[in-house]
Coordinates of C-alpha atoms in Angstrom, one line a residue:
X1 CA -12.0 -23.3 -4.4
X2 CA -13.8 -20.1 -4.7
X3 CA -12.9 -17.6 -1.9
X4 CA -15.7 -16.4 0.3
X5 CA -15.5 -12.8 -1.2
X6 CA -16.3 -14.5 -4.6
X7 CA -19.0 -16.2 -3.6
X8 CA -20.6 -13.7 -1.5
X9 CA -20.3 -11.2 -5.1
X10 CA -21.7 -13.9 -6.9
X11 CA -25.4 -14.3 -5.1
X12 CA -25.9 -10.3 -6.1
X13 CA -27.6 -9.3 -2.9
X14 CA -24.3 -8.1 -1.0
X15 CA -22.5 -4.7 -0.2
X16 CA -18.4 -4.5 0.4
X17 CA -19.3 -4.0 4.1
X18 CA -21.1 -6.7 4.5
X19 CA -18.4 -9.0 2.6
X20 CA -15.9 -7.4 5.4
X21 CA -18.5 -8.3 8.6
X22 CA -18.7 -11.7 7.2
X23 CA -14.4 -11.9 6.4
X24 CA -14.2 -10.9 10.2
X25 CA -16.6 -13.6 11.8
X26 CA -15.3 -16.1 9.2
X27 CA -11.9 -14.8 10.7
X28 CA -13.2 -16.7 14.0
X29 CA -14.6 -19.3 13.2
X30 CA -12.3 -21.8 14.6
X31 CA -12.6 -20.0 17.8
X32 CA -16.8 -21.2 17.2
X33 CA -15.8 -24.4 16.3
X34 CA -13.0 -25.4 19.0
X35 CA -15.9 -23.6 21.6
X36 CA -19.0 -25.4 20.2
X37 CA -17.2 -28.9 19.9
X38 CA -19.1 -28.6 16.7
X39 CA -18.7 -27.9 12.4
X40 CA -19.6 -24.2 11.7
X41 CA -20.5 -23.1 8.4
X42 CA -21.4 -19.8 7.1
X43 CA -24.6 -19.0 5.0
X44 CA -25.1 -16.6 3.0
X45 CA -28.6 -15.7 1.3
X46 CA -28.8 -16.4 -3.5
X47 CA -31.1 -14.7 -5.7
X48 CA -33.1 -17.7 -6.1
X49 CA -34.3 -17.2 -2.0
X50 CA -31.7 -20.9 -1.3
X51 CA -28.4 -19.8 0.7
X52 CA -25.2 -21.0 -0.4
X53 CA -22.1 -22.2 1.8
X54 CA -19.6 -19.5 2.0
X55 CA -17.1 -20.3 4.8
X56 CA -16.9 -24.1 6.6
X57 CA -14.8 -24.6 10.1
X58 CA -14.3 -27.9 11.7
X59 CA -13.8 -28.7 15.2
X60 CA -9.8 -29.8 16.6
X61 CA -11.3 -31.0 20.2
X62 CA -14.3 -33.3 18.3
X63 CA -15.3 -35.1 15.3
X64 CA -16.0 -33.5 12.3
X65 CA -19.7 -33.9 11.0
X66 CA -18.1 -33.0 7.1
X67 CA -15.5 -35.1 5.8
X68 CA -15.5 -32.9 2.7
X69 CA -15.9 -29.3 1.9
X70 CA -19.3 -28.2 1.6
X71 CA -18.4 -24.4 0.9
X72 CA -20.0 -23.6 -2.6
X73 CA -22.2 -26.2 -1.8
X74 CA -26.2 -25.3 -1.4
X75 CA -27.9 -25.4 1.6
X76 CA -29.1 -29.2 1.7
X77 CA -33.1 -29.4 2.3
X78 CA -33.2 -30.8 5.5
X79 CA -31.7 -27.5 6.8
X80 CA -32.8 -25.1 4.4
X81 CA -36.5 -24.2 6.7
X82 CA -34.5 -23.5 9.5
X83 CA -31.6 -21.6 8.1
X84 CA -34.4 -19.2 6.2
X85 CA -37.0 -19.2 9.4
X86 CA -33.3 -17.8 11.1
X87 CA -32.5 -15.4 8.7
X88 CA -36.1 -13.7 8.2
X89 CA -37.2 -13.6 12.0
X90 CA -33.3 -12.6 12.9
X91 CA -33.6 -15.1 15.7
X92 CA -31.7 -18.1 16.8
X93 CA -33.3 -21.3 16.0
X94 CA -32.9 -25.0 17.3
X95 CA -33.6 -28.0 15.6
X96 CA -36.8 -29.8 17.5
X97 CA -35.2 -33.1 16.7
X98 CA -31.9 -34.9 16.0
X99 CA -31.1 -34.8 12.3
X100 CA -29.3 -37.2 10.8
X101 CA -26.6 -36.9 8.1
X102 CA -25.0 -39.6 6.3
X103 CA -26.4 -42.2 9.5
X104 CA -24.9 -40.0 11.7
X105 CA -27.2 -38.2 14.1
X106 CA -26.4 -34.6 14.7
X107 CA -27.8 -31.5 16.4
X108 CA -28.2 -28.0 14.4
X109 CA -28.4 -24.5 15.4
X110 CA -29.0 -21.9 13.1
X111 CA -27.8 -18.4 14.1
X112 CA -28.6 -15.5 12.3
X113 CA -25.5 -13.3 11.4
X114 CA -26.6 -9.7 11.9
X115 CA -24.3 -6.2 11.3
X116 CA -24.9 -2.9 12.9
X117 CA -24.1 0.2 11.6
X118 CA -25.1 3.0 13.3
X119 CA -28.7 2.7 13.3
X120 CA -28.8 0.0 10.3
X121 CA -29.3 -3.5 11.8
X122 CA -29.5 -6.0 9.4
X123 CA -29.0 -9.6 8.5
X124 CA -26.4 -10.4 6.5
X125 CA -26.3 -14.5 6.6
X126 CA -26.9 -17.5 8.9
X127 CA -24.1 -19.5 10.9
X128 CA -25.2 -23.3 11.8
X129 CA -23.5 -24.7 14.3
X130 CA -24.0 -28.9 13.5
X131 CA -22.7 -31.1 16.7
X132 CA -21.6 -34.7 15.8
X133 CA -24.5 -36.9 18.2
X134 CA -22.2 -40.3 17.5
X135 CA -19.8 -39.9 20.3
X136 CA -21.6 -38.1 22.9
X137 CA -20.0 -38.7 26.4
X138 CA -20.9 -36.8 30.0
X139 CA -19.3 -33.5 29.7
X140 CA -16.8 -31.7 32.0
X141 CA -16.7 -28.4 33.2
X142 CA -14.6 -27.7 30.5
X143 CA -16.6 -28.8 27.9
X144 CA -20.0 -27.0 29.9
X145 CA -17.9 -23.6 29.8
X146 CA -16.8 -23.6 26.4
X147 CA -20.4 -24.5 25.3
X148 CA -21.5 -21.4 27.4
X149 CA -19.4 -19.7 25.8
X150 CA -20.0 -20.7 22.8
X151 CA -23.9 -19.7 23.2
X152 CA -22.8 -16.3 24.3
X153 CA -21.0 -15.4 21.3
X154 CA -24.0 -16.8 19.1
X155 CA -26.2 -14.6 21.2
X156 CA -23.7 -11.5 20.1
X157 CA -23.6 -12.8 16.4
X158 CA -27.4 -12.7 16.4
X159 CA -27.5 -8.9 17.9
X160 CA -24.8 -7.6 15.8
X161 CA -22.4 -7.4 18.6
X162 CA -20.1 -9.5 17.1
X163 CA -17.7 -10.0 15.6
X164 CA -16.6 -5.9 17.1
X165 CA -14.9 -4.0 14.5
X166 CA -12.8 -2.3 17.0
X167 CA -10.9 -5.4 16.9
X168 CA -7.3 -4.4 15.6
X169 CA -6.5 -6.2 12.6
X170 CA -3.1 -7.7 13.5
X171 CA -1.8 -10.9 11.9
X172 CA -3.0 -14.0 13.1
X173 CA 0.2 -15.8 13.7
X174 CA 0.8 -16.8 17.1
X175 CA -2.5 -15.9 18.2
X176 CA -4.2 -18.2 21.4
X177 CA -6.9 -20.8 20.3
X178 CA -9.6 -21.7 23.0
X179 CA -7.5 -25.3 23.2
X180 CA -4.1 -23.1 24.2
X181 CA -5.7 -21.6 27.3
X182 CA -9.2 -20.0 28.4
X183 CA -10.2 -17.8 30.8
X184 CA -13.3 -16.8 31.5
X185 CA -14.1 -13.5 34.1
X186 CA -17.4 -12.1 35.1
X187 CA -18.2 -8.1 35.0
X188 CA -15.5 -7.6 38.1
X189 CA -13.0 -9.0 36.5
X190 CA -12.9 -12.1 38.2
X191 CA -11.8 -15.4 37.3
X192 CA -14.5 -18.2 37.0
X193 CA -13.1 -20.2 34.9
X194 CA -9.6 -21.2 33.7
X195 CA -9.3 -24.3 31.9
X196 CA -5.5 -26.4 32.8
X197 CA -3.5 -24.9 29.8
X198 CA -4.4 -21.4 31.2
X199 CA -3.1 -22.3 34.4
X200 CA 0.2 -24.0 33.6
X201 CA 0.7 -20.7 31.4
X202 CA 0.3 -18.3 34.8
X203 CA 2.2 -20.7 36.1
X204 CA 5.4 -20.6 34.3
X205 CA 5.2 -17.1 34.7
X206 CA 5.5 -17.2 38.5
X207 CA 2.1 -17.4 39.8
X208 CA 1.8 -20.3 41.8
X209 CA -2.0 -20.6 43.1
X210 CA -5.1 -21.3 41.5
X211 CA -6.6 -18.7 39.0
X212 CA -10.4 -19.3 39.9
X213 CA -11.6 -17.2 42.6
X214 CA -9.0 -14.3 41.8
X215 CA -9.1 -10.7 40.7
X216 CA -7.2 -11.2 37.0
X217 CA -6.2 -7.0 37.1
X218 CA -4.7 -7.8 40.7
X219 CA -2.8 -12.0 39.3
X220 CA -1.2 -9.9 36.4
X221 CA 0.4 -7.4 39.0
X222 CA 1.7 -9.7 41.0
X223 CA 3.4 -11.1 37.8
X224 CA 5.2 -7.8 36.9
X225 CA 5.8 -6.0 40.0
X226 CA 9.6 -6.8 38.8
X227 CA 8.8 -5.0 35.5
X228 CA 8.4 -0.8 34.6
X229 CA 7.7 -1.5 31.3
X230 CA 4.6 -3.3 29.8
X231 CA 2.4 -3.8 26.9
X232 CA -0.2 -0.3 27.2
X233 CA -3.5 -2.2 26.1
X234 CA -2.7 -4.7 29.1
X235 CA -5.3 -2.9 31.6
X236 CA -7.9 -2.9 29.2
X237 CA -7.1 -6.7 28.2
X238 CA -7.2 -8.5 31.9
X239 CA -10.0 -6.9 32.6
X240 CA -12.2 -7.7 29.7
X241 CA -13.4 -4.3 28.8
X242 CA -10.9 -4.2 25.4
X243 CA -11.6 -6.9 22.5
X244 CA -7.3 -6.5 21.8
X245 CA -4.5 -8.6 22.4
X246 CA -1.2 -8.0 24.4
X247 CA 1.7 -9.7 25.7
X248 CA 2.8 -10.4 29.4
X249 CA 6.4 -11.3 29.9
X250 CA 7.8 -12.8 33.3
X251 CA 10.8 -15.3 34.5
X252 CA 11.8 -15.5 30.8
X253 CA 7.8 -16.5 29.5
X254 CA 5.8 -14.7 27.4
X255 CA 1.9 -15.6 27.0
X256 CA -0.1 -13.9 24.6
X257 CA -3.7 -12.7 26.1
X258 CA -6.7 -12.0 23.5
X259 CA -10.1 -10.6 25.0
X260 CA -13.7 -11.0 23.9
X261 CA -16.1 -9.2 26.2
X262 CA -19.0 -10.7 26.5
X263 CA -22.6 -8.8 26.0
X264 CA -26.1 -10.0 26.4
X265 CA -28.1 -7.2 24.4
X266 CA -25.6 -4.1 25.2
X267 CA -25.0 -5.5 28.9
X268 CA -21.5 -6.4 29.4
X269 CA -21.6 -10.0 31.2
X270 CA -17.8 -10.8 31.2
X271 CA -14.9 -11.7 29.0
X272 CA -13.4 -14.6 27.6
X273 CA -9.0 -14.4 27.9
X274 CA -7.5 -16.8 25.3
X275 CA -4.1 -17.0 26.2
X276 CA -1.4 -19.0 24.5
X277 CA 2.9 -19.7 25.3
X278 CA 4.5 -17.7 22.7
X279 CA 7.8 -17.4 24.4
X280 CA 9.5 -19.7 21.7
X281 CA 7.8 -17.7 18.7
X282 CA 8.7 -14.2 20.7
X283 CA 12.2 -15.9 20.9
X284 CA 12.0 -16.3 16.4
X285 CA 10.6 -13.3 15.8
X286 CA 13.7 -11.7 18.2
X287 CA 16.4 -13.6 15.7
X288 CA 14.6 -12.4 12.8
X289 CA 14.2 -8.8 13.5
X290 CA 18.3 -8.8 14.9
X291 CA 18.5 -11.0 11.1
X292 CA 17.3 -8.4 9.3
X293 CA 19.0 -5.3 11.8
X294 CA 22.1 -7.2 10.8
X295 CA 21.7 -7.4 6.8
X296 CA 20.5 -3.9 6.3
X297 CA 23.7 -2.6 8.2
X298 CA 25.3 -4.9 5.6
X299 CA 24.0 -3.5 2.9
X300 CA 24.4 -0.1 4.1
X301 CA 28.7 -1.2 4.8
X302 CA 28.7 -2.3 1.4
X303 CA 26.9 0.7 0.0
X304 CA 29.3 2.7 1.8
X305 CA 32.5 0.5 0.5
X306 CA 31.3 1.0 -3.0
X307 CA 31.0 4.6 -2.8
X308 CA 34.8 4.4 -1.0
X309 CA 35.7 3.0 -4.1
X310 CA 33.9 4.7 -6.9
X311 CA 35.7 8.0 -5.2
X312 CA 39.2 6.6 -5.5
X313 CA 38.5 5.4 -9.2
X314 CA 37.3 9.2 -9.8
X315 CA 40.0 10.4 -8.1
X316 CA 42.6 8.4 -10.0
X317 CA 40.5 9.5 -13.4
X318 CA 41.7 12.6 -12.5
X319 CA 44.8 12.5 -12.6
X320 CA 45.9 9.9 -15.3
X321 CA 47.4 11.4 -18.3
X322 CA 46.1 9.1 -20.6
X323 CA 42.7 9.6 -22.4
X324 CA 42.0 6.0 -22.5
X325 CA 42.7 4.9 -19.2
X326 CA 40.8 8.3 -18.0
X327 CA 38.2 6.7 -19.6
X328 CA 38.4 3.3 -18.3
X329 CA 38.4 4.5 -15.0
X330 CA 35.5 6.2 -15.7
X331 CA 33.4 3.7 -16.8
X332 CA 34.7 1.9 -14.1
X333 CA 33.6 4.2 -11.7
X334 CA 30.0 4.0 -12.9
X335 CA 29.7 0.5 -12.7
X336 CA 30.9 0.7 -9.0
X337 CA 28.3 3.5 -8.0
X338 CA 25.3 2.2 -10.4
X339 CA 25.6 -1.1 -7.8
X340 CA 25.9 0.7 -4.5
X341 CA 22.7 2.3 -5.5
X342 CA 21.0 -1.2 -5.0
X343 CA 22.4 -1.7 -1.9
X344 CA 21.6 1.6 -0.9
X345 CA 17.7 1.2 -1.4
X346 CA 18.2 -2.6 0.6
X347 CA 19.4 -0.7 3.2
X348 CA 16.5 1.6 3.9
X349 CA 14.0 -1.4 4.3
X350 CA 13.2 -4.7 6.1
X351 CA 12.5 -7.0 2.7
X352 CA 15.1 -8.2 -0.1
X353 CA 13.1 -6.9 -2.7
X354 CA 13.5 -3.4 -4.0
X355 CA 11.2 -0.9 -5.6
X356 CA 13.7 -1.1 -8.8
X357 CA 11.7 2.3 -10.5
X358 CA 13.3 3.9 -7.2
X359 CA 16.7 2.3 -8.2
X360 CA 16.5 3.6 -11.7
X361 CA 15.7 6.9 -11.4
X362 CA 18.7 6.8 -9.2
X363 CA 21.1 5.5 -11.9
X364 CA 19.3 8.2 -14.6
X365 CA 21.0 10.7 -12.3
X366 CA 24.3 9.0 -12.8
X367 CA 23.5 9.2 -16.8
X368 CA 23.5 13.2 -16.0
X369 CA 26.5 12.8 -14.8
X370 CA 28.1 11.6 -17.8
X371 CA 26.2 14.1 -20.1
X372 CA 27.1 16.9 -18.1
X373 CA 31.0 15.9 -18.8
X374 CA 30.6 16.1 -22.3
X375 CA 29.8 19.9 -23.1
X376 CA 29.1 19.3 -26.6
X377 CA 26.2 17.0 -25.9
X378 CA 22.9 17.5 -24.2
X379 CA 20.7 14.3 -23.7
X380 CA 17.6 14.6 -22.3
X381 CA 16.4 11.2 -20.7
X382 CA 12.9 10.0 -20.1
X383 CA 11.2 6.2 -18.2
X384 CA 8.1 5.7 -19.4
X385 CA 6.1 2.6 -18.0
X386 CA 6.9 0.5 -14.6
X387 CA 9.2 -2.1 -13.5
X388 CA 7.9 -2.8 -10.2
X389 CA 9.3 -4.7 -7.4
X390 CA 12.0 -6.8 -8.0
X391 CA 14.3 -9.2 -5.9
X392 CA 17.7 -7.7 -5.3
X393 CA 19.2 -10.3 -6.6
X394 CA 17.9 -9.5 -9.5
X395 CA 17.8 -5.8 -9.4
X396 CA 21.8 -5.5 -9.2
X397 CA 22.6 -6.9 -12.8
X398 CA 19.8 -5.2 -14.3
X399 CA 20.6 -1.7 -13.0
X400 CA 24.1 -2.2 -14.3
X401 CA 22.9 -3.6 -17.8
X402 CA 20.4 -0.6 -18.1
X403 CA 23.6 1.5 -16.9
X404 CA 25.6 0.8 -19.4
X405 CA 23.1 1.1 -22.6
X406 CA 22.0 4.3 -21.4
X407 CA 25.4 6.0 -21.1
X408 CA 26.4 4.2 -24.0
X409 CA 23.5 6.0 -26.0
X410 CA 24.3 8.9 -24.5
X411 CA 28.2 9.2 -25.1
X412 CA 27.8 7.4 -28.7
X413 CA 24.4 7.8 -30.1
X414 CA 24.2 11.6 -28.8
X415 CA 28.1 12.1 -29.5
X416 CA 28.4 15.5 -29.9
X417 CA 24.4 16.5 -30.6
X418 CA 21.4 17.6 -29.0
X419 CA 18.7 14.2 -28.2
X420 CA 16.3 12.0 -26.4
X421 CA 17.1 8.7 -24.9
X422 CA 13.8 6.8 -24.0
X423 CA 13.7 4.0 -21.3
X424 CA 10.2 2.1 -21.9
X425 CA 9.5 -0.5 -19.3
X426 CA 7.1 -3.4 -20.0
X427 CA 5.8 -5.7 -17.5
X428 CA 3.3 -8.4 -17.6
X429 CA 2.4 -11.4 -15.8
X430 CA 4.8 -13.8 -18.0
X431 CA 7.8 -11.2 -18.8
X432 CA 9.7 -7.8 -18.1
X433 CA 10.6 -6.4 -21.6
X434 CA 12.5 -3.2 -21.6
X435 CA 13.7 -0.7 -24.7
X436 CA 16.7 1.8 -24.6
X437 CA 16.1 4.3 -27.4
X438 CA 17.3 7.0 -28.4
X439 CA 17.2 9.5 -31.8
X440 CA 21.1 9.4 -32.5
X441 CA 23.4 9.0 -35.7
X442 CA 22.2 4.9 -35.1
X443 CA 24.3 1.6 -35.5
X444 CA 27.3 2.1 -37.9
X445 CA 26.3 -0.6 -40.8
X446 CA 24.0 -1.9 -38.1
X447 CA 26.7 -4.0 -36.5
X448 CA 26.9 -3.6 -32.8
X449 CA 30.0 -3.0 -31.1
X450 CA 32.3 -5.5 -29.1
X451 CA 33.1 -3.4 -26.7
X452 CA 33.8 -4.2 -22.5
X453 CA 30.3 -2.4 -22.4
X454 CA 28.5 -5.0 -24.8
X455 CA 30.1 -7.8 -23.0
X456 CA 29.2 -6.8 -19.5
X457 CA 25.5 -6.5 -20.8
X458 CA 25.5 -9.8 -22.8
X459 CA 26.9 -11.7 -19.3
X460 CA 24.3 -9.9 -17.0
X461 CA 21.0 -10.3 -19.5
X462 CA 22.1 -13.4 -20.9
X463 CA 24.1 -15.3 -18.2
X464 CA 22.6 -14.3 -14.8
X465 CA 19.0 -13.1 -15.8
X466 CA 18.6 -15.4 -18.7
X467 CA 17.1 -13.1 -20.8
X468 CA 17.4 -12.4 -24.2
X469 CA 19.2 -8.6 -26.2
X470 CA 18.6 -7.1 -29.3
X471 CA 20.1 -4.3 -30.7
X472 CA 18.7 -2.5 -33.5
X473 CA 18.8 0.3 -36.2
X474 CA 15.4 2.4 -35.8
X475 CA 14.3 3.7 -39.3
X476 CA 15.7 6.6 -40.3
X477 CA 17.7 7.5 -37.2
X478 CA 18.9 6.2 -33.6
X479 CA 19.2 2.8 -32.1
X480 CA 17.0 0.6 -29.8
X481 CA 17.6 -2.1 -27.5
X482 CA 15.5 -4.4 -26.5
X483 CA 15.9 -6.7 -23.3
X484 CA 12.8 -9.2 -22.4
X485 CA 13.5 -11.4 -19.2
X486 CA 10.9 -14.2 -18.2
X487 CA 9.3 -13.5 -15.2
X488 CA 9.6 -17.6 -14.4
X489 CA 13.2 -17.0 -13.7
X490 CA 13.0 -13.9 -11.5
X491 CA 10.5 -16.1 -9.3
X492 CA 13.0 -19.0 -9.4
X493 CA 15.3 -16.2 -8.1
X494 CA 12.8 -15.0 -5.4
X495 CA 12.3 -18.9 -4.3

């Protein structure tokens, strides 16, 4: 299915801002829907003068009218007068009779969706509200509120005051529906409305009376009079003058409050509250974060360990006698610190991926290292391309693989000579292909060596990234590696 950004580029006649007003009502359109006890659907004008279907929301407290999808669809002709009489005369207009659809009769309202910009006030779409005839009952006072409610934010729709792009653009999750809890307060700030969820929510919190009738500024004090510390926007939340959200927290509860102020042509005329229990989620979120506190101090133990260890290898390298094992330990010593470098970048951050052309140019500084122990030789290294981000699970083995060809072009290829050694990093949507060159004396007879080194790269491209090494003579002089790694396997890693 196309998304609505797509389709709205595809009719020709819309700007990036006006693709953003319409993300942000669509953003609310179940919030229409659960308030209307109706299907809302999103219009947007084609080239042809017909309007498409950009966005479609269906009702959770009523029937749907549209058992399938109609976005993409066009506008069918039965509704196609009223959806264009609402988007030229930028009015709101009813249906004079029933329509039916599919035997079913239903009312429509088309509302047409203007943006203001300063002093640019224009039309942008049409939203139709359609309300399923076929099970109409007497309403309650519920259902009479939150069709009031409902007409009010149509009203703003159709003056541009809504949806309000002071909004902050948190994430969703967790957020109150109208079906969680509603509260509606006049100009004063006091409650006229506040449907059974709401209350049982105030309720758990310690507020033991009925909401209606009561300053919401002065219920919420009474809440936290036991509390010093609460969420800043809160003020500006209970009273309806804010369209934010914020949390209130009491006897171990926490209910999320969202605000919509309410305007009849620039005149404030109240709020709606949405307010939802979100102790359980606040309780997840709490694990998580201490999840993650904990990991990154394991990362950053380990990172330490490593380095602990990399200093005693060094420090035994010292002092052997023995050019070989001097060596060994060396190398050893390498390894160690090339891995701690991973752990060190997983320790800065939240996520168990890494920025791996972070973690490289960290392990070319290791490569300097090892140059600037060999007087005789003077490398000069260069990474050209990106790797991007990368899992740590799989940024470890690759780090060390990439450690060890470097140094090994570096202490062999360069043996003794001025050079370049080139690090060229491919990535595409299907693979990760990486080359280690560099312009030394090259491959004796072409064979490559069997060396620890070669082994320990064979096992980590081979074995645990199940990828695939070449090594190869360049013409004329120098060697190149080649390592290519499917990026189906580093996902299978990621999953």
């Amino acid at each position: 299915m196309s998304t609505l950004s797509d389709l709205v580029y595809a009719q020709g006649r819309s700007r990036s801002e006006e693709v953003e007003w319409l993300h942000r009502l669509a953003g609310d359109g179940q919030l229409l829907a659960d308030l209307a006890f109706a299907d809302i659907v999103i219009w947007v004008p084609t080239a042809d003068d017909s309007f498409v279907a950009v966005a479609h929301t269906r009702p959770s407290g009523a029937a749907t009218l549209f058992y399938r999808d109609i976005v993409s669809d066009r506008v069918r002709p039965q509704w196609a007068t009223q959806v264009r009489d609402a988007f030229v005369s930028g009015r709101i207009v009813d249906s004079a009779s029933p329509d039916w659809f599919e035997e079913t009769p239903t009312r429509v309202r088309a509302v047409p969706i203007v943006r203001r910009s300063g002093e640019t006030v224009e039309t942008v779409g049409v939203l139709t509200r359609h309300t399923n005839l076929g099970e109409t009952r007497t309403p309650s006072r519920q259902q009479i509120t939150f069709n009031d409610c409902a007409d009010d934010m149509f009203g703003m729709i159709a003056s541009g005051e809504f949806p309000d792009l002071s909004t902050p653009t948190a994430p969703r999750r967790g957020a109150p529906r109208a079906s969680d809890g509603l509260i509606r307060i006049d100009p004063a700030g006091v409650v006229t409305f506040a449907s059974p969820n709401a209350l049982s929510a105030f309720n758990r919190m310690g507020f033991d009376d009925e909401l209606e009738g009561e300053s919401l500024v002065e219920v919420t004090t009474r809440i936290l009079t036991t509390r010093r510390e609460f969420d800043e926007s809160l003020p500006l939340v209970v009273t309806g003058r804010a369209p934010w959200r914020a949390d209130i927290e009491a006897q171990g509860v926490t209910v999320s409050l969202r605000t919509i102020p309410l305007r009849d042509r620039g005149t404030r005329i109240g709020a709606i509250v949405l307010c939802r229990d979100v102790t359980e989620l606040r309780h997840q979120e709490q694990e998580l974060i201490t999840k993650d506190a904990t990991i990154r101090e394991i990362h950053h133990r380990v990172k330490n360990n490593l380095q602990t260890v990399a200093s005693l290898l060094r420090i035994q390298a010292r002092r052997s006698h023995s050019d070989e094992a001097r060596e060994a330990l060396t190398q050893a010593m390498r390894r160690v610190s090339a891995i701690a470098v991973v752990h060190d970048t997983l320790s800065e951050g939240l996520t168990q991926s890494v920025d791996f052309d972070d973690v490289f140019a960290r392990v070319l500084k290791l490569v300097a290292e090892v140059a600037a122990a060999a007087p005789s030789t003077r490398a000069r290294t260069r990474s050209i391309g990106r790797f991007g981000t990368l899992p740590s699970a799989y940024a470890t083995p690759l780090a060390l693989a990439l450690t060890e060809l470097v140094t090994n072009a570096v202490e062999h290829g360069l043996a003794g000579q001025e050079g370049d050694v080139e690090i060229l990093a491919d990535r595409t949507d299907e693979r990760l292909e990486v080359r280690v060159r560099d312009n030394g004396v090259g491959l004796p007879e072409g064979l490559v060596g069997r060396g620890l080194g070669t082994q320990i790269v064979r096992t980590l491209i081979q074995g645990e990234l199940g990828g695939t090494i070449d090594w190869h003579t360049l013409v004329g002089s120098g060697t190149e590696v080649t390592i290519e790694i499917p990026l189906r396997y580093i996902e299978r890693i990621q999953g």
